Short mmCIF file of C-alpha atoms in Angstrom, two decimals:
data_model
loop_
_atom_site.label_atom_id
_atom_site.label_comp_id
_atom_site.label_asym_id
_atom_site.label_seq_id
_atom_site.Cartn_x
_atom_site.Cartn_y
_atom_site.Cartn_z
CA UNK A 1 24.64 58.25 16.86
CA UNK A 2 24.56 55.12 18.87
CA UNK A 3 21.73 52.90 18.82
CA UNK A 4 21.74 52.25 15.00
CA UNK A 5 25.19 52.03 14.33
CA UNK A 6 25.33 48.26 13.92
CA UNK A 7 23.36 48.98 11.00
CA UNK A 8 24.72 48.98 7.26
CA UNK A 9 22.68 51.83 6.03
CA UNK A 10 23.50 54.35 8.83
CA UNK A 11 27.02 53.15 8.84
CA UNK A 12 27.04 54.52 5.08
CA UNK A 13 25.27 58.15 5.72
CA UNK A 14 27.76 58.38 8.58
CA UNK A 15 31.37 57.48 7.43
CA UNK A 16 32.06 60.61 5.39
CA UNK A 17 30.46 63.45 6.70
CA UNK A 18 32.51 65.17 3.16
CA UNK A 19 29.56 63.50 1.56
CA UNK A 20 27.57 66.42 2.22
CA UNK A 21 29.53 68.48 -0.09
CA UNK A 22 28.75 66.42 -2.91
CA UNK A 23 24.98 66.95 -2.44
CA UNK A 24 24.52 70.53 -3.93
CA UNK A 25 27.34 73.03 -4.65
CA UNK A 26 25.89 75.97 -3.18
CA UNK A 27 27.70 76.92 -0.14
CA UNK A 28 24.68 78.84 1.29
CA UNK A 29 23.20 75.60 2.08
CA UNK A 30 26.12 73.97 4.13
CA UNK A 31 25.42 75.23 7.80
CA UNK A 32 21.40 74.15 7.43
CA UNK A 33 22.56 70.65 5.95
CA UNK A 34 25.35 70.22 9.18
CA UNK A 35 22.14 71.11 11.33
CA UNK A 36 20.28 68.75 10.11
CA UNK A 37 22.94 65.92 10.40
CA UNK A 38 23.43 67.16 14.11
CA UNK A 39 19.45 66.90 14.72
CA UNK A 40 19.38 63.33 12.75
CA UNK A 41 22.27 62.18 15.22
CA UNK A 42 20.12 63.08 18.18
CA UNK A 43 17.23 61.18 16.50
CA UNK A 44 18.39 58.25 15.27
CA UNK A 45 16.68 56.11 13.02
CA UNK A 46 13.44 55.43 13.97
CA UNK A 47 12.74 51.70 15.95
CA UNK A 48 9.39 50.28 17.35
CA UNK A 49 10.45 52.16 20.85
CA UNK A 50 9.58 55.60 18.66
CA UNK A 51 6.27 56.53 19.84
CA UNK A 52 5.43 57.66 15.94
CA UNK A 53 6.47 54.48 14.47
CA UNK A 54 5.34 51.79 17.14
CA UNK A 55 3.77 50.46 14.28
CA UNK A 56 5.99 50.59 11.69
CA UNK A 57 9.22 48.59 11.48
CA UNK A 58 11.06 50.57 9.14
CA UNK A 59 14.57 49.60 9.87
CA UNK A 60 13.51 45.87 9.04
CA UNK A 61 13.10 47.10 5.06
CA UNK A 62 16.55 49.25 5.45
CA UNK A 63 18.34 45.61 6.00
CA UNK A 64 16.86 44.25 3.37
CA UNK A 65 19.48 45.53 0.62
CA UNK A 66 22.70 47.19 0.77
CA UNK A 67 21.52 50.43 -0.06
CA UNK A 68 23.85 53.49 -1.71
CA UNK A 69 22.78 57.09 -1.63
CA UNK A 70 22.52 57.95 -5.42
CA UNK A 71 23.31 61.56 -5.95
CA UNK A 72 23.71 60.90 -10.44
CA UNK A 73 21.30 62.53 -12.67
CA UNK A 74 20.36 59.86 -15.74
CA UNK A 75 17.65 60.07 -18.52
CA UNK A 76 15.12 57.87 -19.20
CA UNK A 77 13.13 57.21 -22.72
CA UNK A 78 9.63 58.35 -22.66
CA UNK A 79 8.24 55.06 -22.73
CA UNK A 80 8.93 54.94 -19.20
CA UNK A 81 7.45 58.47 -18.57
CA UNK A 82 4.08 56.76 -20.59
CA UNK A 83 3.64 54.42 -17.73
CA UNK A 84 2.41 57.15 -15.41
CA UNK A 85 -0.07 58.80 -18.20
CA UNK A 86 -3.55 59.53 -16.59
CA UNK A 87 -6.27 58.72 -20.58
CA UNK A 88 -8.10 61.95 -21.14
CA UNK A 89 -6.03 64.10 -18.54
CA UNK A 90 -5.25 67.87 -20.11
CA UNK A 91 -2.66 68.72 -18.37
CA UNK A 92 1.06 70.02 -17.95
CA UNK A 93 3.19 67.30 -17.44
CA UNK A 94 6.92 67.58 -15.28
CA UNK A 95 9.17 64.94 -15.00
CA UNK A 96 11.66 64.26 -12.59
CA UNK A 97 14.12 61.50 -12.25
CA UNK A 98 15.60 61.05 -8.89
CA UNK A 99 14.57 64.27 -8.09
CA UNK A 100 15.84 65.92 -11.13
CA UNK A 101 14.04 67.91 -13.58
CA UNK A 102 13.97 66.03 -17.27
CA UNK A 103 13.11 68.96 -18.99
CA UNK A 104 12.88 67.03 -22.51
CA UNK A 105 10.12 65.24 -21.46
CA UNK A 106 8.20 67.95 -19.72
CA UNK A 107 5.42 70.78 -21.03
CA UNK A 108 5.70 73.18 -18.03
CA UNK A 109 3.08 76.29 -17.81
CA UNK A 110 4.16 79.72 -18.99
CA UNK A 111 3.58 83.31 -18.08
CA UNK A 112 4.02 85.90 -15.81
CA UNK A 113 4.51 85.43 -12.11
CA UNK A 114 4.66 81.63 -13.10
CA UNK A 115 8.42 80.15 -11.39
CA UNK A 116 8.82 76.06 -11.89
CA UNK A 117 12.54 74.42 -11.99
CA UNK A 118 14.87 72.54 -10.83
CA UNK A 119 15.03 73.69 -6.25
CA UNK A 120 19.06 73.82 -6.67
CA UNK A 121 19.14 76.75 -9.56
CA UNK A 122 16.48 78.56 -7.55
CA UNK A 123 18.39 78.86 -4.06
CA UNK A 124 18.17 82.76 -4.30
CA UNK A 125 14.93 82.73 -5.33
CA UNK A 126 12.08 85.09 -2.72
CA UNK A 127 9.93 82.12 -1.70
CA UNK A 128 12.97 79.90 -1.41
CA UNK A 129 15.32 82.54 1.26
CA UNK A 130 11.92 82.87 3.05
CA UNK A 131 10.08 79.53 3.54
CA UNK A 132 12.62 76.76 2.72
CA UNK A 133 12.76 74.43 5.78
CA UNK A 134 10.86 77.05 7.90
CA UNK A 135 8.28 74.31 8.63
CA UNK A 136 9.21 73.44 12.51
CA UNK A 137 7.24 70.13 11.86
CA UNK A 138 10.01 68.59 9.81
CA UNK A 139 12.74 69.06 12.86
CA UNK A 140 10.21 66.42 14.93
CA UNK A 141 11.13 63.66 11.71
CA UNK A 142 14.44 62.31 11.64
CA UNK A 143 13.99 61.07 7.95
CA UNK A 144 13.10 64.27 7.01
CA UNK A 145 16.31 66.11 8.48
CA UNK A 146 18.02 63.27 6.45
CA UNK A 147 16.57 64.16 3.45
CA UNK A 148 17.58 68.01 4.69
CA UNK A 149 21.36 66.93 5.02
CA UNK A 150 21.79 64.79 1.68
CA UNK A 151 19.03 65.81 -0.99
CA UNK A 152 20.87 66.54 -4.24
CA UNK A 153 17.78 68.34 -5.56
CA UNK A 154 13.79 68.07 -6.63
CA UNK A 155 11.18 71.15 -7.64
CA UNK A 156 10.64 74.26 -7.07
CA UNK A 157 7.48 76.17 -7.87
CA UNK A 158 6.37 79.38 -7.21
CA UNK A 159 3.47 81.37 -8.18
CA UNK A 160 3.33 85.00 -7.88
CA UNK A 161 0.17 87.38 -6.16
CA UNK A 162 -2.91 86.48 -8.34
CA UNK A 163 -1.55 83.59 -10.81
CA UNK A 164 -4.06 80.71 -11.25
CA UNK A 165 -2.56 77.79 -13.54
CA UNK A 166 -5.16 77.69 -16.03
CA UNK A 167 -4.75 73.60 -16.02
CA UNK A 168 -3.64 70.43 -13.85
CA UNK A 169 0.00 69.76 -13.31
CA UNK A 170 0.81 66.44 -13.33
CA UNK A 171 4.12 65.79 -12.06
CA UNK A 172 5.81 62.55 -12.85
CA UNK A 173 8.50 60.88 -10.03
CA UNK A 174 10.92 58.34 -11.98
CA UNK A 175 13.17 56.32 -9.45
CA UNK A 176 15.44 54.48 -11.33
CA UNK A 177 19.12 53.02 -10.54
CA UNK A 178 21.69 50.81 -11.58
CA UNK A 179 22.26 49.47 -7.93
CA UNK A 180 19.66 49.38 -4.82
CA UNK A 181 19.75 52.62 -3.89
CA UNK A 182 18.11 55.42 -1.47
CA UNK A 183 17.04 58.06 -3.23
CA UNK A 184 15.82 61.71 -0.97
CA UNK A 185 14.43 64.37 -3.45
CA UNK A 186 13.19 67.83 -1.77
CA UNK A 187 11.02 69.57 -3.51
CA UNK A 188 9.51 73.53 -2.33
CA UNK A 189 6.12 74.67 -3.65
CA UNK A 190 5.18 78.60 -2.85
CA UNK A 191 1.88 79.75 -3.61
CA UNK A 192 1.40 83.29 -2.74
CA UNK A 193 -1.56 85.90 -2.50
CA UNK A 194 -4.54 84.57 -4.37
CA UNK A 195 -3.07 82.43 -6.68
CA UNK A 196 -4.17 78.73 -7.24
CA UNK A 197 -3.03 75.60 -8.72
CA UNK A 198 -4.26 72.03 -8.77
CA UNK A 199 -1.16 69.71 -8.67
CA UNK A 200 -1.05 65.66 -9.90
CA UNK A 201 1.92 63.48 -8.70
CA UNK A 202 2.52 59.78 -9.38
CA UNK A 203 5.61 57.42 -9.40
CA UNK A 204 7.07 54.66 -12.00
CA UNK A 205 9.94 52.99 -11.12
CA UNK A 206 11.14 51.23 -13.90
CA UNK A 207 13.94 48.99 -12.63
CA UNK A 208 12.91 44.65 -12.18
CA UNK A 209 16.65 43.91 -10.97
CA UNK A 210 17.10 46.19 -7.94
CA UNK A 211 15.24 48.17 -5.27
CA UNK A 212 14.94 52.01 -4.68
CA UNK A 213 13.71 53.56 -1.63
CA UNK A 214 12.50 56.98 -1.82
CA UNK A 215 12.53 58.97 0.99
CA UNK A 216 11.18 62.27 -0.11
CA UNK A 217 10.18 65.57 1.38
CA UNK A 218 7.51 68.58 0.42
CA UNK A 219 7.57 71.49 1.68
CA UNK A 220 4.25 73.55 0.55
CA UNK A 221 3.43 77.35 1.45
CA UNK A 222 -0.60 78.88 0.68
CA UNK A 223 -0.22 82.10 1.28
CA UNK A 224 -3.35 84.37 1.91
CA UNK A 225 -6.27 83.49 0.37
CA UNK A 226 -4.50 80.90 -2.01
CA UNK A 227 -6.25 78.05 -2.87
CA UNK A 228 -4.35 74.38 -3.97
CA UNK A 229 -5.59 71.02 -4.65
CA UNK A 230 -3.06 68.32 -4.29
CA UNK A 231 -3.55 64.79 -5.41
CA UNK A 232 -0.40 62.36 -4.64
CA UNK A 233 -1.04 58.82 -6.23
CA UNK A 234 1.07 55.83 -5.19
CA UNK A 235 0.30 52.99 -7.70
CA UNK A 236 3.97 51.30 -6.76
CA UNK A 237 5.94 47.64 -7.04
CA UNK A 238 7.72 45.15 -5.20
CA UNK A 239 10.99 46.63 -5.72
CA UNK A 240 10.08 50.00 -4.58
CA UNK A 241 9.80 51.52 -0.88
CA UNK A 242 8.64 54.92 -0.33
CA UNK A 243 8.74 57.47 2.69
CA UNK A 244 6.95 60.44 1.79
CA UNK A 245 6.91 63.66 4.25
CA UNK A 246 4.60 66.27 3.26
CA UNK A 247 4.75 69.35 5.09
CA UNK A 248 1.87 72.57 4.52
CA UNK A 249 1.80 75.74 5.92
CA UNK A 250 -1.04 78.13 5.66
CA UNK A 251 -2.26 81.55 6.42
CA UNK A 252 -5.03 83.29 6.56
CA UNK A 253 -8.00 82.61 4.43
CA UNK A 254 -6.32 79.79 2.12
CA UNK A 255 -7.71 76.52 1.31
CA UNK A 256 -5.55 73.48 1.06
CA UNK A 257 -7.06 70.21 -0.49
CA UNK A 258 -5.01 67.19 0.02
CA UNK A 259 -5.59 63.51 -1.39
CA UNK A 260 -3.38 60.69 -0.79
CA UNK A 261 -4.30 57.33 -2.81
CA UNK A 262 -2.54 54.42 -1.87
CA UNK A 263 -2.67 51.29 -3.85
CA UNK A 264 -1.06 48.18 -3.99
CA UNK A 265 2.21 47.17 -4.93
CA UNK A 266 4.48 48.65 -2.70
CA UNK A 267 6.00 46.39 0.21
CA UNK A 268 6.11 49.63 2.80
CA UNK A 269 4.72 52.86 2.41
CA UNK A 270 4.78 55.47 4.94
CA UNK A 271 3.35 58.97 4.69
CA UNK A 272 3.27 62.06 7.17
CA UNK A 273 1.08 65.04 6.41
CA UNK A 274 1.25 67.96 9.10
CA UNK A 275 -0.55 71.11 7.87
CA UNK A 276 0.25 74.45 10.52
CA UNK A 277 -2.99 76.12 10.68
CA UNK A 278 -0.81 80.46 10.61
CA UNK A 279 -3.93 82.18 9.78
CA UNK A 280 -7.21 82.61 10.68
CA UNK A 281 -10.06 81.57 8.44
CA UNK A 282 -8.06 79.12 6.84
CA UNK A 283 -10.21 75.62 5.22
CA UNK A 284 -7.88 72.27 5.13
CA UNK A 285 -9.52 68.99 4.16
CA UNK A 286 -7.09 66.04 4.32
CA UNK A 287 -8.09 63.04 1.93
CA UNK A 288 -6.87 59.29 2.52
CA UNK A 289 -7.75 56.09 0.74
CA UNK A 290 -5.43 53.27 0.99
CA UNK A 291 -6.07 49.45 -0.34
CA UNK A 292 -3.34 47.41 0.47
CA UNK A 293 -2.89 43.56 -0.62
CA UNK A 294 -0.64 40.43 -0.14
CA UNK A 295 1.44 41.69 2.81
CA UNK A 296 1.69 45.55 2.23
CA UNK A 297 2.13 47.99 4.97
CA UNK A 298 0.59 50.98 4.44
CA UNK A 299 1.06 53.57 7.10
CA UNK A 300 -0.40 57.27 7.09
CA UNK A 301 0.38 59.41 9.74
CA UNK A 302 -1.38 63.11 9.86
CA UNK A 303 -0.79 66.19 12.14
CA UNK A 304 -3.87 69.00 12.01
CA UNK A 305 -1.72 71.71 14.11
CA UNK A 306 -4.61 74.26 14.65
CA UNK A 307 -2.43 77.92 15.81
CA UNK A 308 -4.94 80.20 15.42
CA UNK A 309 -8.99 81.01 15.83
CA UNK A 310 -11.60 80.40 13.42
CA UNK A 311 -9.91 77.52 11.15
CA UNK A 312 -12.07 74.34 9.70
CA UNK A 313 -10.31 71.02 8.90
CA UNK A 314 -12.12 67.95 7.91
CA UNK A 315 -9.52 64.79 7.54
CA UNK A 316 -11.58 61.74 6.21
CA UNK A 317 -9.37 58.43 5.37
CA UNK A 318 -10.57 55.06 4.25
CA UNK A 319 -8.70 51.60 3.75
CA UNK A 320 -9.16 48.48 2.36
CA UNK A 321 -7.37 45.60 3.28
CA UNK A 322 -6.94 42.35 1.67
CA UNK A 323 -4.62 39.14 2.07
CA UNK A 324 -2.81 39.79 5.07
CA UNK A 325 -2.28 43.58 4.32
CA UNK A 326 -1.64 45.71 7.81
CA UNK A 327 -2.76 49.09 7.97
CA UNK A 328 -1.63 51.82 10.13
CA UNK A 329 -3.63 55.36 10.97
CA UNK A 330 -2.60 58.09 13.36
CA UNK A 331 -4.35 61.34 13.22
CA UNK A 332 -3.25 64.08 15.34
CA UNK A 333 -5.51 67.15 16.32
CA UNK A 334 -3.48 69.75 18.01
CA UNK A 335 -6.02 72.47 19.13
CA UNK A 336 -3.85 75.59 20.56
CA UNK A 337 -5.37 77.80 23.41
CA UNK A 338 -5.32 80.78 20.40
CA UNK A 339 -7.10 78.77 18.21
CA UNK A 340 -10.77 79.69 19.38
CA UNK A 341 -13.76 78.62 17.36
CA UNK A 342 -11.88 75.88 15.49
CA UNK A 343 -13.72 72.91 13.95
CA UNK A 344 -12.10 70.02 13.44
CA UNK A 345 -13.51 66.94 12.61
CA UNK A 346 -11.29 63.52 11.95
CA UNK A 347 -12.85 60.11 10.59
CA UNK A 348 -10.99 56.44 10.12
CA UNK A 349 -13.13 53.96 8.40
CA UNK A 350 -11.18 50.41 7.28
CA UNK A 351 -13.13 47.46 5.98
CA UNK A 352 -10.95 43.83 6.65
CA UNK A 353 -11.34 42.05 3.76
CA UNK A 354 -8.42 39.68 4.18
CA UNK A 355 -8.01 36.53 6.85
CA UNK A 356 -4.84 38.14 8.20
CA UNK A 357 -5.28 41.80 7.14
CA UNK A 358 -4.68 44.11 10.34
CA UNK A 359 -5.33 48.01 10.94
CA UNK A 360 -3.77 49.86 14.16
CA UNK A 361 -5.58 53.09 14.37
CA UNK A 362 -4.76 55.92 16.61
CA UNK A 363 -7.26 59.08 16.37
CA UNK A 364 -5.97 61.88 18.72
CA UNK A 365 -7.34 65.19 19.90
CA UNK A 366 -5.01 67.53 22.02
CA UNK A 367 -7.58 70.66 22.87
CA UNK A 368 -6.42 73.27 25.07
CA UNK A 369 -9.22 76.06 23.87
CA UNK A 370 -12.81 76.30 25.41
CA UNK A 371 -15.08 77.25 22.19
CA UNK A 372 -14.20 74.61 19.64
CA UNK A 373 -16.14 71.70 17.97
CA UNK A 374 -14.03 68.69 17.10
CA UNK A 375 -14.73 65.11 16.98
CA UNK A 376 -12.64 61.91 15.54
CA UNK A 377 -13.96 58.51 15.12
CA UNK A 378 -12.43 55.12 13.88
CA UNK A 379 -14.45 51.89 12.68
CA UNK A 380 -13.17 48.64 11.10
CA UNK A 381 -14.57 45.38 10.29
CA UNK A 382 -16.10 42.99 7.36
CA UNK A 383 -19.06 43.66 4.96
CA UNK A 384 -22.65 43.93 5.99
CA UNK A 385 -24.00 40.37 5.50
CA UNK A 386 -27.41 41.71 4.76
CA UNK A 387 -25.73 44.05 1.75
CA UNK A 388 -23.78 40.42 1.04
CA UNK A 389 -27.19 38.98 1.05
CA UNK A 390 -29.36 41.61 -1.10
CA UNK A 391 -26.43 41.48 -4.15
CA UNK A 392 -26.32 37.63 -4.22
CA UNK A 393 -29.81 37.59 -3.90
CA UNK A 394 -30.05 38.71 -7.39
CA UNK A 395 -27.16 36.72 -9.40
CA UNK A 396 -24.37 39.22 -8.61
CA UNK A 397 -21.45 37.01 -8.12
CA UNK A 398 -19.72 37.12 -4.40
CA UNK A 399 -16.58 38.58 -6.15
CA UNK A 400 -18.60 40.90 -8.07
CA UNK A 401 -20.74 41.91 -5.02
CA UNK A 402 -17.53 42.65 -2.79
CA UNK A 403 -16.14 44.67 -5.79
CA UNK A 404 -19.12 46.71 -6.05
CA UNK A 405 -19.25 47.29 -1.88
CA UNK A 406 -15.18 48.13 -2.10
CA UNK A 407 -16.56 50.93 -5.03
CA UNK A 408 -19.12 52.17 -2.83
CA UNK A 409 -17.42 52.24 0.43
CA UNK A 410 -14.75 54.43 -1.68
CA UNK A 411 -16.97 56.67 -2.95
CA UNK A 412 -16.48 59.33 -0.10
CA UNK A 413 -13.30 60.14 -1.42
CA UNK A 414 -12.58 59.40 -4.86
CA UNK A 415 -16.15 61.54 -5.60
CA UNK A 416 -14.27 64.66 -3.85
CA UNK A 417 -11.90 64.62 -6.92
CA UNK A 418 -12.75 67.63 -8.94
CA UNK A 419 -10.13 66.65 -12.18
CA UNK A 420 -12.87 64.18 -13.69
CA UNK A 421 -10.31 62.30 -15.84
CA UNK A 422 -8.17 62.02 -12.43
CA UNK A 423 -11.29 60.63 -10.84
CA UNK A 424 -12.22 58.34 -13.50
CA UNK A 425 -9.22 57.04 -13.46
CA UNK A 426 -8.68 56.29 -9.74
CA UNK A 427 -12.24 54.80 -10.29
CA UNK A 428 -10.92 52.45 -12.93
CA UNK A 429 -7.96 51.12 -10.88
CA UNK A 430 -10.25 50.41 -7.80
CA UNK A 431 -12.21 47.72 -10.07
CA UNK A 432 -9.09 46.23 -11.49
CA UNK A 433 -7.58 45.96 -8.24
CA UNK A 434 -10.99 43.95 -6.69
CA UNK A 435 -11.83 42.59 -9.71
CA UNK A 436 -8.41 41.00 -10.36
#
């Protein structure tokens, strides 16, 4: 540990390495958090001089505030839970706060071969022993072997051969603290043969008098022929900074949907998404739409890690950008020499809206097979003038007109959402947010 050590925040991870013990009691998990610390020390924090973050200067927002890693469990009132409500959504709801499972204020599904609780009373559990931090991705992200070392706990679900949850889950993320703190919930979801599930998350963070950062990790398993739809939502604050790791493995013949809406509010947001292509026939299709205002960073950074032959992934992501809003994309195709008859296809579409308002875009392909199809493409720039032209042209307003083009140009994702209330109701905060 040497070139961040000047830093408050690492100087307060690294003082007591005893800290670990006050994480999680379970001895079991001692040697893989020790390995992580180890692998964090090698990795540092990250700086502009890290390739994946040349874009992205995170340790400018860890200075900010004298952070303190906040292990407590507290409860909240549901009036706070409300804030995150989704009108006309039927649903199961589960609410976490810091991570931990508020069980009074959640409706979780029921039946056979259906396993949902808290990750830390589940240790022993079948999917846990065999795919908890198995994902070799997470090793490459030195915030997510932090979160490995110090998490204190977050949610485990696991559905047996055949289950299908017969509705949404919506799964609620309350950050809230007495003191700025840095918050690292891990949560482990297991889907295995043939079962399905179509998963919600959003955040509140209640708290006007200090700042949380969240730097959270998901691990997620589809198993053979398994099929899951994941929608993450991050509607957030000014006193709220999120890094959210998302890490999916699947195997053969499973389908992964993946959405990521990004909205504004939140000063920094990062997000990486690697999905590791194990089994043949496998369908992934990554989802991104961020709009970003004042002077928001928004950075998403995907990995398509194609292992083996006849795979399709389709990654589409689309931002908006107002004020002086900066935008970051990299999307990373990794085609292995195995991984024969792969299509992959990658698209980055950003519309500047603001007089400042910046995108960095890096689409990559990596191809080291001979029968594949695989393309990626990036675009950015201003509204059509002669679209401009055709609204005015008959009495739209120019606010009106733009907030009509932002709905259109949006369109390409939000229509992909198959929960109609969920897509209604992204719909609905897209026209505030232009309208406003």
């Amino acid at each position: 540990m040497t070139s961040d050590i000047t830093l408050p925040f690492y100087q307060a991870l690294t003082t007591d390495v005893n800290a670990l013990s006050t994480c999680q009691a379970q001895d079991d998990l001692q040697g893989v958090r020790r390995e992580a610390l180890e692998r964090f020390a090698v990795l540092g924090l990250p700086t502009l001089k890290t390739e994946a973050w040349r874009y992205s200067n995170i340790q400018r927002y860890l200075k900010e505030f004298p952070y303190e890693l906040l292990y407590a469990t507290t409860t909240v009132p549901a009036s706070v839970v409300a804030q995150a409500a989704i009108p006309e959504l039927d649903c199961y709801r589960i609410v976490l706060v810091n991570g931990h499972l508020q069980a009074d204020h959640s409706e979780l599904p029921a039946g056979k071969g259906i396993t949902i609780g808290a990750l830390s009373a589940h240790t022993q559990a079948p999917g846990f022993t065999k795919w908890f931090n198995k994902q070799h991705h997470l090793a490459q992200e030195s915030l997510a072997t932090l979160n490995t070392a110090f998490f204190t706990d977050g949610l485990y679900i696991e559905l047996a051969a055949n289950t299908v949850i017969d509705k949404p889950i919506h799964i609620v993320h309350v950050y809230t603290a007495t003191q700025h703190a840095f918050i690292q919930p891990r949560h482990l979801w297991v889907l295995n043969r043939s079962a399905a599930a179509t998963i919600i998350e959003s955040a509140v963070h209640p708290d006007a008098d200090v700042v949380t950062f969240a730097n959270s990790v998901l691990e997620t398993v589809v198993e053979d022929n398994a099929e899951l739809w994941h929608y993450n939502i991050q509607l957030g604050d000014q006193h709220f900074r999120e890094v959210h790791t998302t890490a999916a493995q699947q195997q053969a013949n499973s389908r992964y949907h993946h959405f990521n809406f990004t909205l504004p509010g939140t000063p920094f947001t990062r997000n990486n998404l690697s999905v590791a292509l194990n089994g043949s026939y496998t369908e992934t299709n990554l989802n991104g739409l961020y709009l970003a205002n004042g002077s928001q960073h928004v950075d998403n950074h995907t990995f398509m890690d194609h292992i083996m032959p006849n795979c399709n992934s389709n990654e589409l992501y689309k931002g908006v950008l107002l004020d002086s809003a900066n935008g970051v994309f990299t999307g990373r195709i990794l085609v292995h020499q195995e991984a024969q008859k792969t299509n992959a296809f990658q698209q980055n579409n950003n519309l500047l809206l603001g007089a400042k308002a910046d995108i960095n875009s890096q689409p990559q392909l990596e191809i080291y097979a001979d029968d594949v199809k695989c393309s990626h493409g990036f675009t950015a720039g201003q509204f059509s003038e002669e679209s401009m032209f055709y609204l005015r042209s008959r009495g739209i307003g120019e606010d009106a007109a733009k907030a009509l083009m932002v709905n259109a140009f949006s369109h390409d994702i939000t229509d992909e959402v198959k929960v109609p209330a969920l897509q209604h109701y992204l719909q609905e905060q897209i026209a505030a947010i232009m309208n406003n």
